[in-house]
Short mmCIF file of C-alpha atoms and ligand atoms in Angstrom, two decimals:
data_model
loop_
_atom_site.label_atom_id
_atom_site.label_comp_id
_atom_site.label_asym_id
_atom_site.label_seq_id
_atom_site.Cartn_x
_atom_site.Cartn_y
_atom_site.Cartn_z
CA MET A 1 12.42 41.08 50.65
CA ASP A 2 14.67 42.54 47.97
CA SER A 3 12.77 41.00 45.09
CA SER A 4 9.27 41.80 46.35
CA GLU A 5 7.22 44.18 44.19
CA ASP A 6 5.46 45.40 47.34
CA PRO A 7 7.01 47.30 50.24
CA ILE A 8 7.93 45.16 53.28
CA ILE A 9 8.89 46.94 56.47
CA GLY A 10 10.20 45.45 59.74
CA LEU A 11 9.40 47.33 62.93
CA THR A 12 10.07 47.17 66.64
CA LEU A 13 7.01 47.41 68.86
CA GLU A 14 8.00 51.04 69.52
CA GLY A 15 7.71 51.78 65.80
CA VAL A 16 11.40 51.95 64.94
CA ILE A 17 12.07 50.79 61.40
CA THR A 18 14.42 47.78 61.34
CA ASP A 19 13.93 46.55 57.76
CA TRP A 20 13.24 48.56 54.62
CA ASN A 21 13.19 46.83 51.22
CA PRO A 22 13.80 48.45 47.78
CA ALA A 23 10.04 48.48 47.03
CA ALA A 24 9.47 50.57 50.20
CA GLN A 25 12.13 52.96 49.03
CA ARG A 26 10.44 53.25 45.62
CA LEU A 27 7.00 53.87 47.10
CA TYR A 28 7.85 56.28 49.91
CA GLY A 29 11.00 57.91 48.57
CA TYR A 30 13.17 57.37 51.69
CA SER A 31 16.49 55.59 51.18
CA CYS A 32 17.57 52.73 53.44
CA GLU A 33 19.90 55.05 55.32
CA GLU A 34 17.09 57.54 55.95
CA ALA A 35 14.53 54.92 56.96
CA LEU A 36 16.42 52.46 59.12
CA GLY A 37 16.27 53.62 62.75
CA ALA A 38 13.64 56.23 61.98
CA SER A 39 10.08 56.12 63.34
CA ILE A 40 7.27 54.63 61.28
CA ALA A 41 5.24 57.67 62.32
CA MET A 42 6.94 59.60 59.51
CA LEU A 43 4.82 57.61 57.04
CA VAL A 44 1.51 58.38 58.74
CA PRO A 45 -0.19 61.58 57.47
CA PRO A 46 -0.57 64.08 60.36
CA GLU A 47 -4.37 64.05 60.04
CA LEU A 48 -4.42 60.26 60.68
CA ARG A 49 -1.94 60.16 63.54
CA GLY A 50 -3.47 58.74 66.70
CA SER A 51 -6.67 57.61 64.97
CA THR A 52 -5.58 54.04 64.39
CA ASN A 53 -2.62 52.42 66.03
CA LEU A 54 -2.06 49.32 63.96
CA LEU A 55 1.20 48.55 65.70
CA ALA A 56 -0.48 48.36 69.10
CA ARG A 57 -2.97 45.80 67.74
CA VAL A 58 -0.18 43.66 66.30
CA GLY A 59 1.72 44.02 69.59
CA ALA A 60 -1.33 42.50 71.27
CA GLY A 61 -1.01 39.46 68.99
CA GLU A 62 -3.49 40.39 66.25
CA VAL A 63 -2.75 39.59 62.58
CA LEU A 64 -4.06 42.41 60.36
CA ARG A 65 -5.13 41.67 56.84
CA GLN A 66 -5.48 44.32 54.17
CA VAL A 67 -6.38 47.36 56.19
CA ASP A 68 -7.17 50.17 53.75
CA THR A 69 -5.63 53.46 54.84
CA GLN A 70 -3.36 56.28 53.66
CA ARG A 71 0.37 56.75 54.02
CA MET A 72 2.58 59.73 53.26
CA ALA A 73 5.63 59.69 51.02
CA LYS A 74 8.76 61.74 51.66
CA ASP A 75 7.49 64.50 49.35
CA GLY A 76 4.19 64.65 51.25
CA GLU A 77 2.11 62.84 48.66
CA ARG A 78 -0.77 60.89 50.18
CA ILE A 79 -0.85 57.28 48.97
CA ASP A 80 -3.84 54.92 49.21
CA VAL A 81 -2.48 51.65 50.57
CA SER A 82 -3.66 48.37 51.92
CA ILE A 83 -1.56 47.14 54.86
CA SER A 84 -1.21 43.62 56.24
CA MET A 85 0.76 43.21 59.47
CA SER A 86 1.82 40.28 61.57
CA PRO A 87 3.79 39.96 64.79
CA ILE A 88 7.45 38.88 64.82
CA ARG A 89 8.21 36.58 67.74
CA ASP A 90 11.51 35.60 69.38
CA GLU A 91 12.48 32.03 70.15
CA ARG A 92 10.35 32.14 73.34
CA HIS A 93 7.36 33.25 71.27
CA ALA A 94 7.32 36.68 72.78
CA ILE A 95 6.25 39.42 70.33
CA VAL A 96 9.24 41.62 69.64
CA GLY A 97 8.24 43.44 66.51
CA ALA A 98 6.03 43.51 63.43
CA ALA A 99 6.34 42.88 59.71
CA ALA A 100 4.24 45.19 57.54
CA PHE A 101 3.33 44.30 53.96
CA THR A 102 1.99 47.19 51.96
CA ARG A 103 0.11 47.26 48.65
CA ASP A 104 -0.13 50.42 46.59
CA ASN A 105 -3.87 50.75 46.04
CA ARG A 106 -3.72 53.63 43.60
CA VAL A 107 -3.39 51.38 40.52
CA HIS A 108 -6.01 49.03 41.89
CA LYS A 109 -8.43 51.90 42.51
CA GLN A 110 -7.76 53.39 39.07
CA THR A 111 -8.39 49.99 37.46
CA GLU A 112 -11.59 49.60 39.44
CA ALA A 113 -12.79 53.05 38.39
CA MET A 114 -11.86 52.35 34.77
CA LEU A 115 -13.69 49.01 34.82
CA GLU A 116 -16.76 50.63 36.33
CA ARG A 117 -16.66 53.35 33.66
CA GLN A 118 -16.35 50.75 30.89
CA ARG A 119 -19.15 48.65 32.37
CA ARG A 120 -21.41 51.72 32.42
CA GLN A 121 -20.44 52.67 28.85
CA LEU A 122 -21.16 49.14 27.63
CA ALA A 123 -24.55 49.08 29.38
CA GLU A 124 -25.46 52.49 27.92
CA ALA A 125 -24.31 51.51 24.42
CA GLN A 126 -26.40 48.33 24.63
CA SER A 127 -29.40 50.29 25.83
CA VAL A 128 -29.07 52.90 23.03
CA GLY A 129 -28.40 50.23 20.39
CA GLY A 130 -31.27 48.02 21.55
CA PHE A 131 -29.08 44.95 21.91
CA GLY A 132 -27.80 42.81 24.74
CA SER A 133 -24.85 40.48 25.09
CA TRP A 134 -24.31 36.97 26.38
CA GLU A 135 -21.49 34.63 27.18
CA TRP A 136 -21.69 30.86 27.37
CA ASP A 137 -18.96 28.94 29.19
CA MET A 138 -19.30 25.56 27.53
CA GLY A 139 -17.10 23.62 29.95
CA ALA A 140 -19.13 24.64 32.98
CA ASP A 141 -22.35 25.13 30.94
CA THR A 142 -23.03 28.48 32.52
CA VAL A 143 -24.54 31.38 30.65
CA GLU A 144 -24.31 35.07 31.52
CA TRP A 145 -26.59 37.73 30.10
CA SER A 146 -26.15 41.48 30.16
CA GLU A 147 -28.85 43.61 31.81
CA GLN A 148 -30.10 44.76 28.42
CA LEU A 149 -30.51 41.20 27.16
CA CYS A 150 -32.58 40.41 30.27
CA ARG A 151 -34.81 43.39 29.45
CA ILE A 152 -35.24 42.24 25.83
CA TYR A 153 -36.42 38.87 27.16
CA GLY A 154 -38.77 40.65 29.60
CA LEU A 155 -36.81 39.47 32.64
CA GLU A 156 -35.54 41.36 35.68
CA PRO A 157 -31.85 42.27 35.20
CA GLY A 158 -29.75 39.48 36.65
CA ARG A 159 -32.62 36.98 36.67
CA HIS A 160 -31.76 35.10 33.50
CA PRO A 161 -31.40 31.42 32.71
CA VAL A 162 -27.97 30.16 33.63
CA THR A 163 -27.62 27.10 31.40
CA PHE A 164 -27.79 26.67 27.61
CA GLU A 165 -30.87 24.46 27.95
CA GLY A 166 -32.51 27.16 30.09
CA CYS A 167 -31.83 29.73 27.33
CA LEU A 168 -33.33 27.43 24.69
CA GLN A 169 -36.55 27.22 26.72
CA ARG A 170 -37.02 30.99 26.24
CA ILE A 171 -36.88 30.60 22.46
CA HIS A 172 -40.09 30.16 20.47
CA PRO A 173 -40.78 26.39 20.20
CA ASP A 174 -40.85 26.57 16.36
CA ASP A 175 -37.36 28.14 16.25
CA ARG A 176 -35.73 26.19 19.09
CA ALA A 177 -34.30 23.27 17.08
CA ARG A 178 -32.87 25.63 14.45
CA VAL A 179 -31.14 27.84 17.03
CA GLN A 180 -29.72 24.79 18.80
CA ALA A 181 -28.49 23.27 15.51
CA ASP A 182 -26.90 26.56 14.38
CA ALA A 183 -25.18 27.19 17.73
CA GLU A 184 -23.88 23.63 17.89
CA ALA A 185 -22.69 23.71 14.27
CA ALA A 186 -20.88 27.02 14.89
CA TYR A 187 -19.31 25.47 17.99
CA ALA A 188 -18.22 22.34 16.08
CA ARG A 189 -16.78 24.32 13.14
CA GLY A 190 -15.48 27.21 15.25
CA THR A 191 -17.20 29.68 12.90
CA PRO A 192 -19.45 32.63 13.77
CA PHE A 193 -23.22 32.32 13.47
CA SER A 194 -25.90 34.86 12.71
CA LEU A 195 -29.57 34.06 12.70
CA GLU A 196 -33.02 35.42 13.33
CA HIS A 197 -35.35 33.75 15.77
CA ARG A 198 -38.31 34.50 17.96
CA ILE A 199 -38.41 34.50 21.75
CA VAL A 200 -41.34 34.23 24.14
CA ARG A 201 -41.43 36.61 27.09
CA PRO A 202 -42.86 35.53 30.44
CA ASP A 203 -46.03 37.55 29.66
CA GLY A 204 -46.48 35.57 26.41
CA GLY A 205 -45.27 38.41 24.15
CA VAL A 206 -43.30 37.25 21.11
CA ARG A 207 -40.30 39.27 19.89
CA THR A 208 -37.96 38.75 16.93
CA LEU A 209 -34.26 38.73 17.71
CA HIS A 210 -31.16 38.82 15.56
CA ALA A 211 -28.61 36.68 17.38
CA ARG A 212 -24.94 36.68 16.56
CA GLY A 213 -22.30 34.52 18.21
CA GLU A 214 -18.70 33.59 17.95
CA VAL A 215 -16.57 30.90 19.53
CA ALA A 216 -13.67 32.06 21.70
CA THR A 217 -10.92 29.47 21.64
CA GLY A 218 -8.34 28.77 24.31
CA GLU A 219 -4.56 28.55 23.97
CA HIS A 220 -4.61 25.14 22.32
CA GLY A 221 -7.37 26.03 19.92
CA THR A 222 -10.05 24.32 21.99
CA ALA A 223 -13.45 25.96 22.05
CA LEU A 224 -14.11 27.17 25.55
CA ARG A 225 -16.67 29.92 25.37
CA MET A 226 -19.14 31.40 22.98
CA LEU A 227 -19.89 35.11 23.06
CA GLY A 228 -22.52 37.03 21.25
CA THR A 229 -25.26 39.59 21.04
CA GLY A 230 -29.03 39.60 20.70
CA GLN A 231 -30.80 42.51 19.05
CA ASP A 232 -34.53 43.13 19.18
CA ILE A 233 -35.58 43.64 15.54
CA THR A 234 -39.33 43.15 16.01
CA GLU A 235 -40.28 46.68 14.94
CA ARG A 236 -37.86 46.67 12.01
CA ARG A 237 -39.29 43.42 10.68
CA GLU A 238 -42.83 44.74 11.15
CA ILE A 239 -42.00 47.87 9.10
CA GLU A 240 -40.33 45.77 6.41
CA ARG A 241 -43.37 43.52 6.23
CA ALA A 242 -45.67 46.55 5.84
CA LYS A 243 -43.34 47.99 3.17
CA ASP A 244 -43.27 44.70 1.27
CA GLU A 245 -47.01 44.43 1.45
CA PHE A 246 -47.39 47.96 0.09
CA THR A 247 -44.94 47.22 -2.75
CA SER A 248 -46.86 44.08 -3.50
CA VAL A 249 -50.24 45.84 -3.66
CA VAL A 250 -48.86 48.62 -5.87
CA SER A 251 -47.15 46.14 -8.18
CA HIS A 252 -50.29 44.11 -8.45
CA GLU A 253 -52.32 47.17 -9.34
CA LEU A 254 -49.73 48.14 -11.97
CA ARG A 255 -49.72 44.76 -13.61
CA THR A 256 -53.23 44.84 -15.07
CA PRO A 257 -52.96 48.17 -16.95
CA LEU A 258 -49.44 47.25 -18.02
CA THR A 259 -50.61 43.96 -19.49
CA SER A 260 -53.21 45.79 -21.54
CA ILE A 261 -50.63 48.39 -22.70
CA ARG A 262 -48.34 45.54 -23.76
CA GLY A 263 -51.22 43.85 -25.57
CA SER A 264 -52.11 47.03 -27.47
CA LEU A 265 -48.50 47.63 -28.43
CA GLY A 266 -48.30 44.06 -29.67
CA LEU A 267 -51.32 44.63 -31.88
CA LEU A 268 -49.89 47.87 -33.27
CA GLU A 269 -46.57 46.18 -33.90
CA SER A 270 -48.11 43.24 -35.71
CA GLY A 271 -49.67 45.56 -38.27
CA VAL A 272 -53.20 44.11 -38.01
CA LEU A 273 -54.49 47.65 -37.38
CA GLY A 274 -52.67 48.96 -40.40
CA GLU A 275 -49.05 49.30 -41.44
CA LEU A 276 -47.06 51.85 -39.44
CA PRO A 277 -44.34 53.99 -40.97
CA GLU A 278 -40.79 52.77 -40.19
CA ARG A 279 -40.22 55.40 -37.45
CA GLY A 280 -43.55 54.57 -35.84
CA ARG A 281 -42.70 50.86 -35.84
CA ARG A 282 -39.40 51.59 -34.15
CA MET A 283 -41.14 53.64 -31.46
CA VAL A 284 -43.67 50.90 -30.83
CA ARG A 285 -40.87 48.34 -30.61
CA ILE A 286 -39.02 50.41 -27.97
CA ALA A 287 -42.25 50.85 -26.02
CA ALA A 288 -43.00 47.12 -26.24
CA GLU A 289 -39.49 46.15 -25.08
CA ASN A 290 -39.69 48.52 -22.16
CA SER A 291 -43.12 47.31 -21.12
CA ASP A 292 -41.73 43.75 -21.25
CA ARG A 293 -39.00 44.86 -18.91
CA LEU A 294 -41.51 46.49 -16.57
CA VAL A 295 -43.65 43.34 -16.56
CA ARG A 296 -40.56 41.29 -15.66
CA LEU A 297 -39.69 43.69 -12.85
CA ILE A 298 -43.22 43.66 -11.46
CA ASN A 299 -43.40 39.88 -11.65
CA ASP A 300 -40.08 39.63 -9.82
CA ILE A 301 -41.20 42.06 -7.12
CA LEU A 302 -44.42 40.14 -6.61
CA ASP A 303 -42.56 36.85 -6.59
CA ILE A 304 -40.02 37.85 -3.99
CA GLU A 305 -42.62 39.34 -1.69
CA ARG A 306 -44.83 36.27 -1.90
CA ILE A 307 -41.98 33.79 -1.47
CA GLY A 308 -40.31 35.79 1.32
CA SER A 309 -43.53 36.14 3.31
CA GLY A 310 -44.39 32.47 2.85
CA LYS A 311 -47.53 33.34 0.87
CA ILE A 312 -46.46 30.97 -1.87
CA ASP A 313 -46.95 27.50 -0.63
CA MET A 314 -43.94 25.48 -1.65
CA GLN A 315 -45.13 22.07 -2.73
CA PRO A 316 -42.26 19.75 -1.91
CA GLN A 317 -42.44 16.59 -3.98
CA ARG A 318 -40.19 13.75 -4.78
CA CYS A 319 -38.17 14.87 -7.79
CA ASP A 320 -35.01 13.91 -9.58
CA ALA A 321 -32.14 16.40 -9.56
CA ALA A 322 -30.71 15.31 -12.93
CA GLU A 323 -34.12 15.63 -14.59
CA LEU A 324 -34.56 19.19 -13.28
CA VAL A 325 -31.09 20.14 -14.55
CA GLU A 326 -32.00 18.66 -17.95
CA ARG A 327 -35.19 20.72 -18.12
CA ALA A 328 -33.37 23.90 -17.07
CA LEU A 329 -30.79 23.35 -19.84
CA GLU A 330 -33.55 22.93 -22.41
CA SER A 331 -35.18 26.19 -21.36
CA VAL A 332 -32.00 28.23 -21.90
CA GLY A 333 -30.88 26.39 -25.05
CA GLN A 334 -31.81 29.22 -27.38
CA ILE A 335 -30.16 31.96 -25.31
CA ALA A 336 -27.00 29.84 -25.08
CA ALA A 337 -26.93 29.38 -28.84
CA GLN A 338 -27.36 33.12 -29.39
CA ALA A 339 -24.60 33.89 -26.89
CA GLN A 340 -22.40 31.20 -28.48
CA VAL A 341 -21.75 29.66 -25.09
CA SER A 342 -21.69 25.89 -24.67
CA VAL A 343 -23.75 24.49 -21.82
CA SER A 344 -23.23 21.02 -20.39
CA ALA A 345 -24.31 19.03 -17.35
CA ASP A 346 -22.62 16.60 -14.98
CA THR A 347 -25.32 15.02 -12.85
CA GLN A 348 -25.92 12.05 -10.57
CA PRO A 349 -29.37 10.59 -10.09
CA VAL A 350 -30.41 11.96 -6.69
CA THR A 351 -33.90 12.31 -5.31
CA LEU A 352 -34.82 15.47 -3.49
CA GLY A 353 -37.85 16.76 -1.66
CA ALA A 354 -38.59 20.16 -3.16
CA ASP A 355 -41.05 22.13 -5.25
CA PRO A 356 -39.87 21.23 -8.80
CA ASP A 357 -41.18 24.42 -10.42
CA ARG A 358 -39.31 26.55 -7.92
CA VAL A 359 -36.08 24.54 -8.24
CA LEU A 360 -36.37 24.95 -12.00
CA GLN A 361 -36.90 28.70 -11.52
CA THR A 362 -33.72 28.85 -9.41
CA LEU A 363 -31.65 26.83 -11.87
CA THR A 364 -32.92 28.82 -14.85
CA ASN A 365 -32.14 32.07 -13.08
CA LEU A 366 -28.57 31.01 -12.29
CA LEU A 367 -28.11 29.67 -15.81
CA SER A 368 -29.36 32.85 -17.47
CA ASN A 369 -27.03 34.91 -15.28
CA ALA A 370 -24.11 32.63 -16.19
CA LEU A 371 -24.95 33.01 -19.90
CA LYS A 372 -25.44 36.77 -19.57
CA PHE A 373 -21.98 37.25 -18.11
CA SER A 374 -20.12 34.71 -20.33
CA PRO A 375 -18.18 35.86 -23.39
CA ALA A 376 -18.77 33.95 -26.62
CA GLY A 377 -16.75 30.77 -26.95
CA THR A 378 -16.71 29.96 -23.22
CA ALA A 379 -18.52 27.17 -21.38
CA VAL A 380 -21.12 26.89 -18.65
CA LEU A 381 -21.34 23.73 -16.52
CA VAL A 382 -24.20 22.58 -14.29
CA CYS A 383 -23.51 19.86 -11.71
CA SER A 384 -25.79 18.11 -9.29
CA GLY A 385 -25.09 15.37 -6.79
CA ARG A 386 -25.55 14.19 -3.24
CA ARG A 387 -23.56 15.68 -0.39
CA GLY A 388 -24.43 14.18 2.98
CA GLY A 389 -28.14 14.55 3.58
CA GLU A 390 -28.38 17.22 0.90
CA VAL A 391 -28.38 17.65 -2.84
CA LEU A 392 -25.82 20.13 -4.11
CA PHE A 393 -26.43 22.05 -7.36
CA GLN A 394 -23.68 24.12 -8.94
CA VAL A 395 -23.67 26.43 -11.94
CA SER A 396 -20.19 27.49 -13.08
CA ASP A 397 -19.18 29.90 -15.81
CA GLU A 398 -15.97 31.33 -17.25
CA GLY A 399 -17.27 34.88 -17.29
CA ARG A 400 -16.07 38.16 -15.82
CA GLY A 401 -16.35 37.00 -12.18
CA ILE A 402 -17.61 38.85 -9.11
CA PRO A 403 -15.51 40.93 -6.68
CA ALA A 404 -15.09 39.27 -3.26
CA ASP A 405 -16.85 42.11 -1.43
CA LYS A 406 -19.98 41.65 -3.59
CA LEU A 407 -20.33 37.87 -3.19
CA ASP A 408 -22.84 38.23 -0.36
CA SER A 409 -24.57 41.46 -1.30
CA ILE A 410 -25.66 40.31 -4.77
CA PHE A 411 -28.19 38.05 -3.03
CA GLN A 412 -29.95 41.14 -1.66
CA ARG A 413 -32.73 42.86 -3.54
CA PHE A 414 -31.75 45.26 -6.32
CA GLN A 415 -28.05 44.63 -5.72
CA GLN A 416 -25.83 44.41 -8.77
CA VAL A 417 -22.07 44.39 -9.11
CA ASP A 418 -22.23 47.30 -11.49
CA ALA A 419 -25.00 49.88 -11.71
CA SER A 420 -24.88 49.56 -15.49
CA ASP A 421 -25.74 45.83 -15.29
CA SER A 422 -29.47 46.48 -15.24
CA ARG A 423 -29.29 48.75 -18.28
CA GLU A 424 -26.86 46.73 -20.35
CA MET A 425 -27.87 43.24 -19.30
CA GLY A 426 -31.57 43.89 -18.88
CA GLY A 427 -31.63 42.56 -15.30
CA THR A 428 -33.66 43.73 -12.33
CA GLY A 429 -31.25 42.81 -9.53
CA LEU A 430 -33.96 40.61 -8.03
CA GLY A 431 -33.12 37.23 -9.57
CA LEU A 432 -30.63 36.09 -6.92
CA ALA A 433 -32.81 37.43 -4.10
CA ILE A 434 -35.64 35.25 -5.46
CA CYS A 435 -33.29 32.25 -5.70
CA ARG A 436 -32.23 32.77 -2.10
CA ALA A 437 -35.83 33.08 -0.89
CA ILE A 438 -36.75 29.83 -2.69
CA VAL A 439 -33.73 27.88 -1.42
CA GLU A 440 -34.11 29.13 2.16
CA GLN A 441 -37.82 28.31 2.20
CA HIS A 442 -36.75 24.74 1.46
CA GLY A 443 -34.26 24.81 4.34
CA GLY A 444 -31.24 24.99 2.00
CA ARG A 445 -28.36 27.41 1.51
CA ILE A 446 -27.13 29.37 -1.49
CA TRP A 447 -23.77 31.06 -2.02
CA ALA A 448 -21.36 32.24 -4.70
CA GLU A 449 -17.64 31.77 -5.22
CA SER A 450 -15.69 33.60 -7.85
CA GLU A 451 -12.34 34.62 -9.19
CA LEU A 452 -12.30 37.93 -11.03
CA GLY A 453 -11.74 37.50 -14.73
CA LYS A 454 -11.86 33.71 -14.46
CA GLY A 455 -15.48 32.91 -13.67
CA SER A 456 -18.05 32.26 -10.97
CA THR A 457 -19.72 29.26 -9.35
CA PHE A 458 -23.16 29.55 -7.78
CA SER A 459 -24.04 26.68 -5.44
CA PHE A 460 -27.19 25.78 -3.55
CA THR A 461 -28.30 22.87 -1.43
CA LEU A 462 -31.71 21.29 -0.95
CA PRO A 463 -32.74 18.45 1.33
CA ALA A 464 -32.22 14.99 -0.19
CA LEU A 465 -34.66 12.13 0.24
CA VAL A 466 -33.86 8.56 1.12
CA GLU A 467 -36.10 5.69 0.24
CA ARG A 468 -36.17 3.07 2.90
CA GLU A 469 -36.74 -0.63 2.26
CA PRO A 470 -40.46 -1.09 1.64
CA ALA A 471 -41.30 -3.79 4.17
CA PRO A 472 -44.25 -4.14 3.52
CA ALA A 473 -44.66 -1.33 1.05
CA PRO A 474 -47.67 0.86 1.81
CA THR A 475 -49.54 1.94 -1.27
CA THR A 476 -51.68 4.92 -2.09
CA ALA A 477 -55.32 4.56 -3.08
CA ASP A 478 -54.38 4.03 -6.72
CA GLY A 479 -51.89 1.32 -5.81
CA ALA A 480 -48.78 3.40 -6.42
CA PRO A 481 -45.94 2.85 -3.95
CA ALA A 482 -45.89 5.50 -1.27
CA VAL A 483 -42.59 4.83 0.41
CA VAL A 484 -40.98 8.20 0.17
CA VAL A 485 -39.49 8.80 3.56
CA CYS A 486 -38.07 12.12 4.32
CA GLU A 487 -34.63 12.06 5.86
CA ASP A 488 -34.83 15.70 6.55
CA GLU A 489 -38.05 16.80 8.10
CA ARG A 490 -37.67 20.33 6.69
CA ALA A 491 -38.95 18.99 3.39
CA ARG A 492 -42.36 17.80 4.40
CA VAL A 493 -43.24 15.35 1.71
CA PRO A 494 -46.61 13.70 1.85
CA ALA A 495 -46.15 9.93 1.91
P1 ADP B 1 -29.98 40.59 -12.45
O1 ADP B 1 -29.21 39.51 -13.15
O2 ADP B 1 -31.41 40.64 -12.85
O3 ADP B 1 -29.31 41.92 -12.48
P2 ADP B 1 -29.50 39.03 -10.12
O4 ADP B 1 -29.99 39.18 -8.72
O5 ADP B 1 -29.78 37.74 -10.80
O6 ADP B 1 -30.08 40.24 -10.92
O7 ADP B 1 -27.94 39.27 -10.13
C1 ADP B 1 -27.42 40.37 -9.42
C2 ADP B 1 -26.09 40.79 -9.94
O8 ADP B 1 -25.11 39.80 -9.63
C3 ADP B 1 -26.00 40.92 -11.46
O9 ADP B 1 -26.51 42.16 -11.89
C4 ADP B 1 -24.50 40.81 -11.69
O10 ADP B 1 -23.89 42.05 -11.38
C5 ADP B 1 -24.09 39.79 -10.62
N1 ADP B 1 -24.04 38.41 -11.18
C6 ADP B 1 -24.97 37.44 -11.06
N2 ADP B 1 -24.57 36.30 -11.65
C7 ADP B 1 -23.35 36.54 -12.18
C8 ADP B 1 -22.40 35.76 -12.92
N3 ADP B 1 -22.63 34.49 -13.23
N4 ADP B 1 -21.24 36.36 -13.27
C9 ADP B 1 -20.99 37.65 -12.92
N5 ADP B 1 -21.83 38.43 -12.24
C10 ADP B 1 -23.00 37.90 -11.87
#
């Protein structure tokens, strides 16, 4: 009784207090001396007296469990309590008294009110932000969705799938395998995931969602649950698509007159229309250089829009990684010589299933960046080799490096580490965004690592191909072997 956190009071059937523990003293304010021998009626607020006689019920043999009522402290304060009472019997089993266990409900009620307030706030925030939340208990394979997530999926609040498999069934069939693979990989690695996918509502409507998730680990580091959010980004994507399309149309319309301006400037510069005075030639040169830059920018804008929207059909073919690296090195040979930077390759013969022109474009882009940001006398290295079911390409330089907080953002359109980069280095800030679009269209990944002042390494992966034993080898119409078998079905290579 002494160590109990809750008040315990012993009573005779007449209501005389026979036991009074320290917790009772703390709650009601009466000392042991004051309470023992006094009537329990002193704890009942006057307005409740006579309405319920709990003691009489216990006297009749009833066991009371958690009866919510009010009691009154010595200073008159009304206290919300929950009382449990059981009879005390003598050795002949006759009821001679009662033991009352009391719980202070004020904290409980405050906690309940606070929880309810937080639940409402969370629901309102989700509704305003257009996102919902989910929680997946992996051990029990049960999934819980918030009301807002149900609404995004076009379901009645509370009526959501309750297993992971059930959730997958709501995802667009074309995106299902990717979502499953990403969630399982995040679970296996214990890392967060973030991906876009489509869902199908019961009425057939398709929405685009941005899903984020994170593994919550238990005490021993074991993955127990995954929590996350789903945000409806259908309208945002629609607006972006319209914006990209507009940019594309405008750029396309600009390209034709610009090409003719560039052509005319070229003619003027060459002197076939007559020699220009020195100042005139300088002006024409500046105009020609700037129209070259504009043409590059417009081509990049058109490229990124067409690759990003899937308008450019990637033509995955069987190609050799080392050969592509070799060709990329040749194409930047002159720039490297001018920059006095040595370029070398370390390659393994690996076959990949990708569009060779686009891989070359990616490699050349990374190489020109590496050269652009390398001081004279330093080296640039290109590596390629197999890593699991993928081919890994890496371009490393010993240049100025990239700050850690820019390593992700430089892959977004028009993002540069320094605003002066476009002016001084002649870039558009679109090169890496194009590289990312190309690599992702092939089902690969691209990322950068760097140490400021020491250099940077840009890496990307593409699906590798394996050639199985030709038994018997099928041949194409012209008799050439056609045994290219794709290990990774993302690179659809015609056999
Ligand atoms: P651009 O080179 O045309 O400006 P990119 O998208 O190719 O556009 O590159 C974006 C920015 O990333 C560059 O402007 C530069 O600030 C940074 N960057 C890219 N590659 C490197 C590199 N190898 N070393 C240092 N910074 C780099």
